[in-house]
mmCIF file of the C-alpha atoms, coordinates in Angstrom:
data_MODEL
# 
_entry.id   MODEL 
# 
loop_
_atom_site.group_PDB 
_atom_site.id 
_atom_site.type_symbol 
_atom_site.label_atom_id 
_atom_site.label_alt_id 
_atom_site.label_comp_id 
_atom_site.label_asym_id 
_atom_site.label_entity_id 
_atom_site.label_seq_id 
_atom_site.pdbx_PDB_ins_code 
_atom_site.Cartn_x 
_atom_site.Cartn_y 
_atom_site.Cartn_z 
_atom_site.occupancy 
_atom_site.B_iso_or_equiv 
_atom_site.pdbx_formal_charge 
_atom_site.auth_seq_id 
_atom_site.auth_comp_id 
_atom_site.auth_asym_id 
_atom_site.auth_atom_id 
_atom_site.pdbx_PDB_model_num 
ATOM 1   C CA . MET A 1 1   ? 0.031   -0.062  -0.078  1.00 0.00 ? 1   MET A CA 1 
ATOM 2   C CA . TYR A 1 2   ? 2.622   2.622   1.026   1.00 0.00 ? 2   TYR A CA 1 
ATOM 3   C CA . ALA A 1 3   ? 4.938   1.524   -2.079  1.00 0.00 ? 3   ALA A CA 1 
ATOM 4   C CA . GLN A 1 4   ? 2.146   2.404   -4.236  1.00 0.00 ? 4   GLN A CA 1 
ATOM 5   C CA . ILE A 1 5   ? 1.451   5.827   -2.718  1.00 0.00 ? 5   ILE A CA 1 
ATOM 6   C CA . PHE A 1 6   ? 5.141   6.714   -2.633  1.00 0.00 ? 6   PHE A CA 1 
ATOM 7   C CA . LEU A 1 7   ? 5.402   5.659   -6.414  1.00 0.00 ? 7   LEU A CA 1 
ATOM 8   C CA . GLY A 1 8   ? 2.174   7.513   -7.236  1.00 0.00 ? 8   GLY A CA 1 
ATOM 9   C CA . ILE A 1 9   ? 3.811   10.479  -5.570  1.00 0.00 ? 9   ILE A CA 1 
ATOM 10  C CA . TRP A 1 10  ? 7.007   10.135  -7.405  1.00 0.00 ? 10  TRP A CA 1 
ATOM 11  C CA . MET A 1 11  ? 5.043   10.134  -10.640 1.00 0.00 ? 11  MET A CA 1 
ATOM 12  C CA . LEU A 1 12  ? 3.404   13.098  -9.888  1.00 0.00 ? 12  LEU A CA 1 
ATOM 13  C CA . VAL A 1 13  ? 6.842   14.801  -9.137  1.00 0.00 ? 13  VAL A CA 1 
ATOM 14  C CA . ASN A 1 14  ? 8.385   13.341  -12.423 1.00 0.00 ? 14  ASN A CA 1 
ATOM 15  C CA . ALA A 1 15  ? 5.087   14.975  -14.217 1.00 0.00 ? 15  ALA A CA 1 
ATOM 16  C CA . GLY A 1 16  ? 6.070   18.205  -12.607 1.00 0.00 ? 16  GLY A CA 1 
ATOM 17  C CA . PHE A 1 17  ? 9.656   17.976  -13.637 1.00 0.00 ? 17  PHE A CA 1 
ATOM 18  C CA . HIS A 1 18  ? 8.608   17.290  -17.386 1.00 0.00 ? 18  HIS A CA 1 
ATOM 19  C CA . PHE A 1 19  ? 5.890   20.274  -17.125 1.00 0.00 ? 19  PHE A CA 1 
ATOM 20  C CA . PHE A 1 20  ? 8.639   22.771  -15.996 1.00 0.00 ? 20  PHE A CA 1 
ATOM 21  C CA . LYS A 1 21  ? 10.995  21.263  -18.645 1.00 0.00 ? 21  LYS A CA 1 
ATOM 22  C CA . LEU A 1 22  ? 13.755  20.138  -16.186 1.00 0.00 ? 22  LEU A CA 1 
ATOM 23  C CA . LYS A 1 23  ? 15.893  17.541  -17.655 1.00 0.00 ? 23  LYS A CA 1 
ATOM 24  C CA . PHE A 1 24  ? 16.889  15.616  -14.666 1.00 0.00 ? 24  PHE A CA 1 
ATOM 25  C CA . PHE A 1 25  ? 15.159  12.370  -15.744 1.00 0.00 ? 25  PHE A CA 1 
ATOM 26  C CA . LEU A 1 26  ? 16.101  12.641  -19.561 1.00 0.00 ? 26  LEU A CA 1 
ATOM 27  C CA . GLY A 1 27  ? 19.275  10.500  -20.915 1.00 0.00 ? 27  GLY A CA 1 
ATOM 28  C CA . LYS A 1 28  ? 21.771  12.231  -22.512 1.00 0.00 ? 28  LYS A CA 1 
ATOM 29  C CA . SER A 1 29  ? 21.349  10.471  -25.597 1.00 0.00 ? 29  SER A CA 1 
ATOM 30  C CA . VAL A 1 30  ? 17.712  12.016  -25.764 1.00 0.00 ? 30  VAL A CA 1 
ATOM 31  C CA . ILE A 1 31  ? 18.944  15.515  -25.053 1.00 0.00 ? 31  ILE A CA 1 
ATOM 32  C CA . SER A 1 32  ? 21.491  15.065  -27.734 1.00 0.00 ? 32  SER A CA 1 
ATOM 33  C CA . ILE A 1 33  ? 19.541  13.602  -30.508 1.00 0.00 ? 33  ILE A CA 1 
ATOM 34  C CA . LEU A 1 34  ? 16.481  16.093  -30.142 1.00 0.00 ? 34  LEU A CA 1 
ATOM 35  C CA . SER A 1 35  ? 16.471  19.438  -30.755 1.00 0.00 ? 35  SER A CA 1 
ATOM 36  C CA . GLU A 1 36  ? 15.094  22.119  -28.370 1.00 0.00 ? 36  GLU A CA 1 
ATOM 37  C CA . ASP A 1 37  ? 11.556  22.341  -29.799 1.00 0.00 ? 37  ASP A CA 1 
ATOM 38  C CA . GLU A 1 38  ? 11.351  18.783  -30.173 1.00 0.00 ? 38  GLU A CA 1 
ATOM 39  C CA . LEU A 1 39  ? 12.599  18.216  -26.547 1.00 0.00 ? 39  LEU A CA 1 
ATOM 40  C CA . ALA A 1 40  ? 9.839   20.743  -25.193 1.00 0.00 ? 40  ALA A CA 1 
ATOM 41  C CA . SER A 1 41  ? 7.314   18.651  -27.181 1.00 0.00 ? 41  SER A CA 1 
ATOM 42  C CA . TYR A 1 42  ? 8.755   15.512  -26.104 1.00 0.00 ? 42  TYR A CA 1 
ATOM 43  C CA . GLN A 1 43  ? 8.735   16.524  -22.343 1.00 0.00 ? 43  GLN A CA 1 
ATOM 44  C CA . LYS A 1 44  ? 5.166   17.904  -22.797 1.00 0.00 ? 44  LYS A CA 1 
ATOM 45  C CA . GLY A 1 45  ? 3.646   14.589  -23.868 1.00 0.00 ? 45  GLY A CA 1 
ATOM 46  C CA . PHE A 1 46  ? 4.950   13.196  -20.582 1.00 0.00 ? 46  PHE A CA 1 
ATOM 47  C CA . VAL A 1 47  ? 2.829   15.231  -18.448 1.00 0.00 ? 47  VAL A CA 1 
ATOM 48  C CA . LEU A 1 48  ? -0.391  13.734  -18.857 1.00 0.00 ? 48  LEU A CA 1 
ATOM 49  C CA . PRO A 1 49  ? 0.518   10.088  -18.631 1.00 0.00 ? 49  PRO A CA 1 
ATOM 50  C CA . TYR A 1 50  ? 2.691   10.569  -15.587 1.00 0.00 ? 50  TYR A CA 1 
ATOM 51  C CA . ILE A 1 51  ? -0.132  12.306  -13.570 1.00 0.00 ? 51  ILE A CA 1 
ATOM 52  C CA . LEU A 1 52  ? -2.550  9.488   -14.615 1.00 0.00 ? 52  LEU A CA 1 
ATOM 53  C CA . LEU A 1 53  ? -0.038  7.056   -13.475 1.00 0.00 ? 53  LEU A CA 1 
ATOM 54  C CA . GLY A 1 54  ? 0.458   9.031   -10.215 1.00 0.00 ? 54  GLY A CA 1 
ATOM 55  C CA . ILE A 1 55  ? -3.146  9.239   -9.618  1.00 0.00 ? 55  ILE A CA 1 
ATOM 56  C CA . LEU A 1 56  ? -3.859  5.760   -10.463 1.00 0.00 ? 56  LEU A CA 1 
ATOM 57  C CA . PHE A 1 57  ? -1.098  4.624   -8.079  1.00 0.00 ? 57  PHE A CA 1 
ATOM 58  C CA . ILE A 1 58  ? -2.142  6.474   -4.938  1.00 0.00 ? 58  ILE A CA 1 
ATOM 59  C CA . VAL A 1 59  ? -5.809  5.659   -5.357  1.00 0.00 ? 59  VAL A CA 1 
ATOM 60  C CA . MET A 1 60  ? -5.269  1.865   -6.171  1.00 0.00 ? 60  MET A CA 1 
ATOM 61  C CA . GLY A 1 61  ? -2.924  1.931   -3.074  1.00 0.00 ? 61  GLY A CA 1 
ATOM 62  C CA . ILE A 1 62  ? -5.654  3.435   -0.947  1.00 0.00 ? 62  ILE A CA 1 
ATOM 63  C CA . ILE A 1 63  ? -8.391  0.720   -2.280  1.00 0.00 ? 63  ILE A CA 1 
ATOM 64  C CA . GLU A 1 64  ? -5.939  -1.811  -1.640  1.00 0.00 ? 64  GLU A CA 1 
ATOM 65  C CA . GLY A 1 65  ? -5.362  -0.737  1.852   1.00 0.00 ? 65  GLY A CA 1 
ATOM 66  C CA . LYS A 1 66  ? -8.851  -0.743  2.672   1.00 0.00 ? 66  LYS A CA 1 
ATOM 67  C CA . GLU A 1 67  ? -9.567  -4.009  0.878   1.00 0.00 ? 67  GLU A CA 1 
ATOM 68  C CA . LEU A 1 68  ? -12.350 -2.863  -1.206  1.00 0.00 ? 68  LEU A CA 1 
ATOM 69  C CA . LEU A 1 69  ? -12.026 -5.207  -3.998  1.00 0.00 ? 69  LEU A CA 1 
ATOM 70  C CA . SER A 1 70  ? -11.114 -8.897  -4.202  1.00 0.00 ? 70  SER A CA 1 
ATOM 71  C CA . THR A 1 71  ? -7.594  -9.686  -5.573  1.00 0.00 ? 71  THR A CA 1 
ATOM 72  C CA . PRO A 1 72  ? -8.679  -10.825 -9.100  1.00 0.00 ? 72  PRO A CA 1 
ATOM 73  C CA . VAL A 1 73  ? -10.893 -7.824  -9.836  1.00 0.00 ? 73  VAL A CA 1 
ATOM 74  C CA . PHE A 1 74  ? -8.227  -5.643  -8.280  1.00 0.00 ? 74  PHE A CA 1 
ATOM 75  C CA . ILE A 1 75  ? -5.691  -7.100  -10.706 1.00 0.00 ? 75  ILE A CA 1 
ATOM 76  C CA . GLY A 1 76  ? -7.748  -6.551  -13.789 1.00 0.00 ? 76  GLY A CA 1 
ATOM 77  C CA . VAL A 1 77  ? -9.102  -2.906  -12.935 1.00 0.00 ? 77  VAL A CA 1 
ATOM 78  C CA . TYR A 1 78  ? -5.393  -2.114  -12.342 1.00 0.00 ? 78  TYR A CA 1 
ATOM 79  C CA . ILE A 1 79  ? -4.150  -3.759  -15.685 1.00 0.00 ? 79  ILE A CA 1 
ATOM 80  C CA . ILE A 1 80  ? -6.901  -1.880  -17.476 1.00 0.00 ? 80  ILE A CA 1 
ATOM 81  C CA . LEU A 1 81  ? -6.644  1.508   -16.131 1.00 0.00 ? 81  LEU A CA 1 
ATOM 82  C CA . ALA A 1 82  ? -2.692  1.481   -16.348 1.00 0.00 ? 82  ALA A CA 1 
ATOM 83  C CA . SER A 1 83  ? -2.761  0.444   -19.892 1.00 0.00 ? 83  SER A CA 1 
ATOM 84  C CA . ILE A 1 84  ? -4.107  3.940   -21.034 1.00 0.00 ? 84  ILE A CA 1 
ATOM 85  C CA . PRO A 1 85  ? -1.219  6.040   -19.577 1.00 0.00 ? 85  PRO A CA 1 
ATOM 86  C CA . PHE A 1 86  ? 1.476   3.564   -20.839 1.00 0.00 ? 86  PHE A CA 1 
ATOM 87  C CA . ALA A 1 87  ? -0.066  3.688   -24.296 1.00 0.00 ? 87  ALA A CA 1 
ATOM 88  C CA . LEU A 1 88  ? -0.041  7.351   -24.086 1.00 0.00 ? 88  LEU A CA 1 
ATOM 89  C CA . LEU A 1 89  ? 4.014   7.053   -22.986 1.00 0.00 ? 89  LEU A CA 1 
ATOM 90  C CA . PHE A 1 90  ? 4.600   4.429   -26.131 1.00 0.00 ? 90  PHE A CA 1 
ATOM 91  C CA . ARG A 1 91  ? 2.809   6.950   -28.437 1.00 0.00 ? 91  ARG A CA 1 
ATOM 92  C CA . ASN A 1 92  ? 5.143   9.624   -27.261 1.00 0.00 ? 92  ASN A CA 1 
ATOM 93  C CA . ASN A 1 93  ? 8.214   7.792   -27.577 1.00 0.00 ? 93  ASN A CA 1 
ATOM 94  C CA . LYS A 1 94  ? 7.076   6.618   -31.140 1.00 0.00 ? 94  LYS A CA 1 
ATOM 95  C CA . LYS A 1 95  ? 6.125   10.130  -32.109 1.00 0.00 ? 95  LYS A CA 1 
ATOM 96  C CA . HIS A 1 96  ? 9.417   11.746  -31.259 1.00 0.00 ? 96  HIS A CA 1 
ATOM 97  C CA . SER A 1 97  ? 11.878  9.033   -31.793 1.00 0.00 ? 97  SER A CA 1 
ATOM 98  C CA . GLY A 1 98  ? 10.339  6.740   -34.330 1.00 0.00 ? 98  GLY A CA 1 
ATOM 99  C CA . TYR A 1 99  ? 10.849  3.883   -31.667 1.00 0.00 ? 99  TYR A CA 1 
ATOM 100 C CA . TYR A 1 100 ? 8.446   2.774   -29.197 1.00 0.00 ? 100 TYR A CA 1 
ATOM 101 C CA . PHE A 1 101 ? 11.315  2.430   -26.408 1.00 0.00 ? 101 PHE A CA 1 
ATOM 102 C CA . TRP A 1 102 ? 14.615  4.429   -26.475 1.00 0.00 ? 102 TRP A CA 1 
# 
């Protein structure tokens, strides 16, 4: 439960870093390959997925702590809801680099 909440907070912090265009979590290869305009667009594409993942991790951590759902339902809902932000992350990478992963 607490690990999910801290991971959710970390995702929200990561979204804030990308929103303010800080380059702490970007690799040197990404920074060197993309121009400044592409890099700004690349980071802007990370904000929404990281916010969604952060909120999802926090909410699911609270739901797990209160034991509101059975385990199979919890895992199924988690997978379905997490697939949307991950698809947005993969789409952002594909749009700017041509690959789904760096």
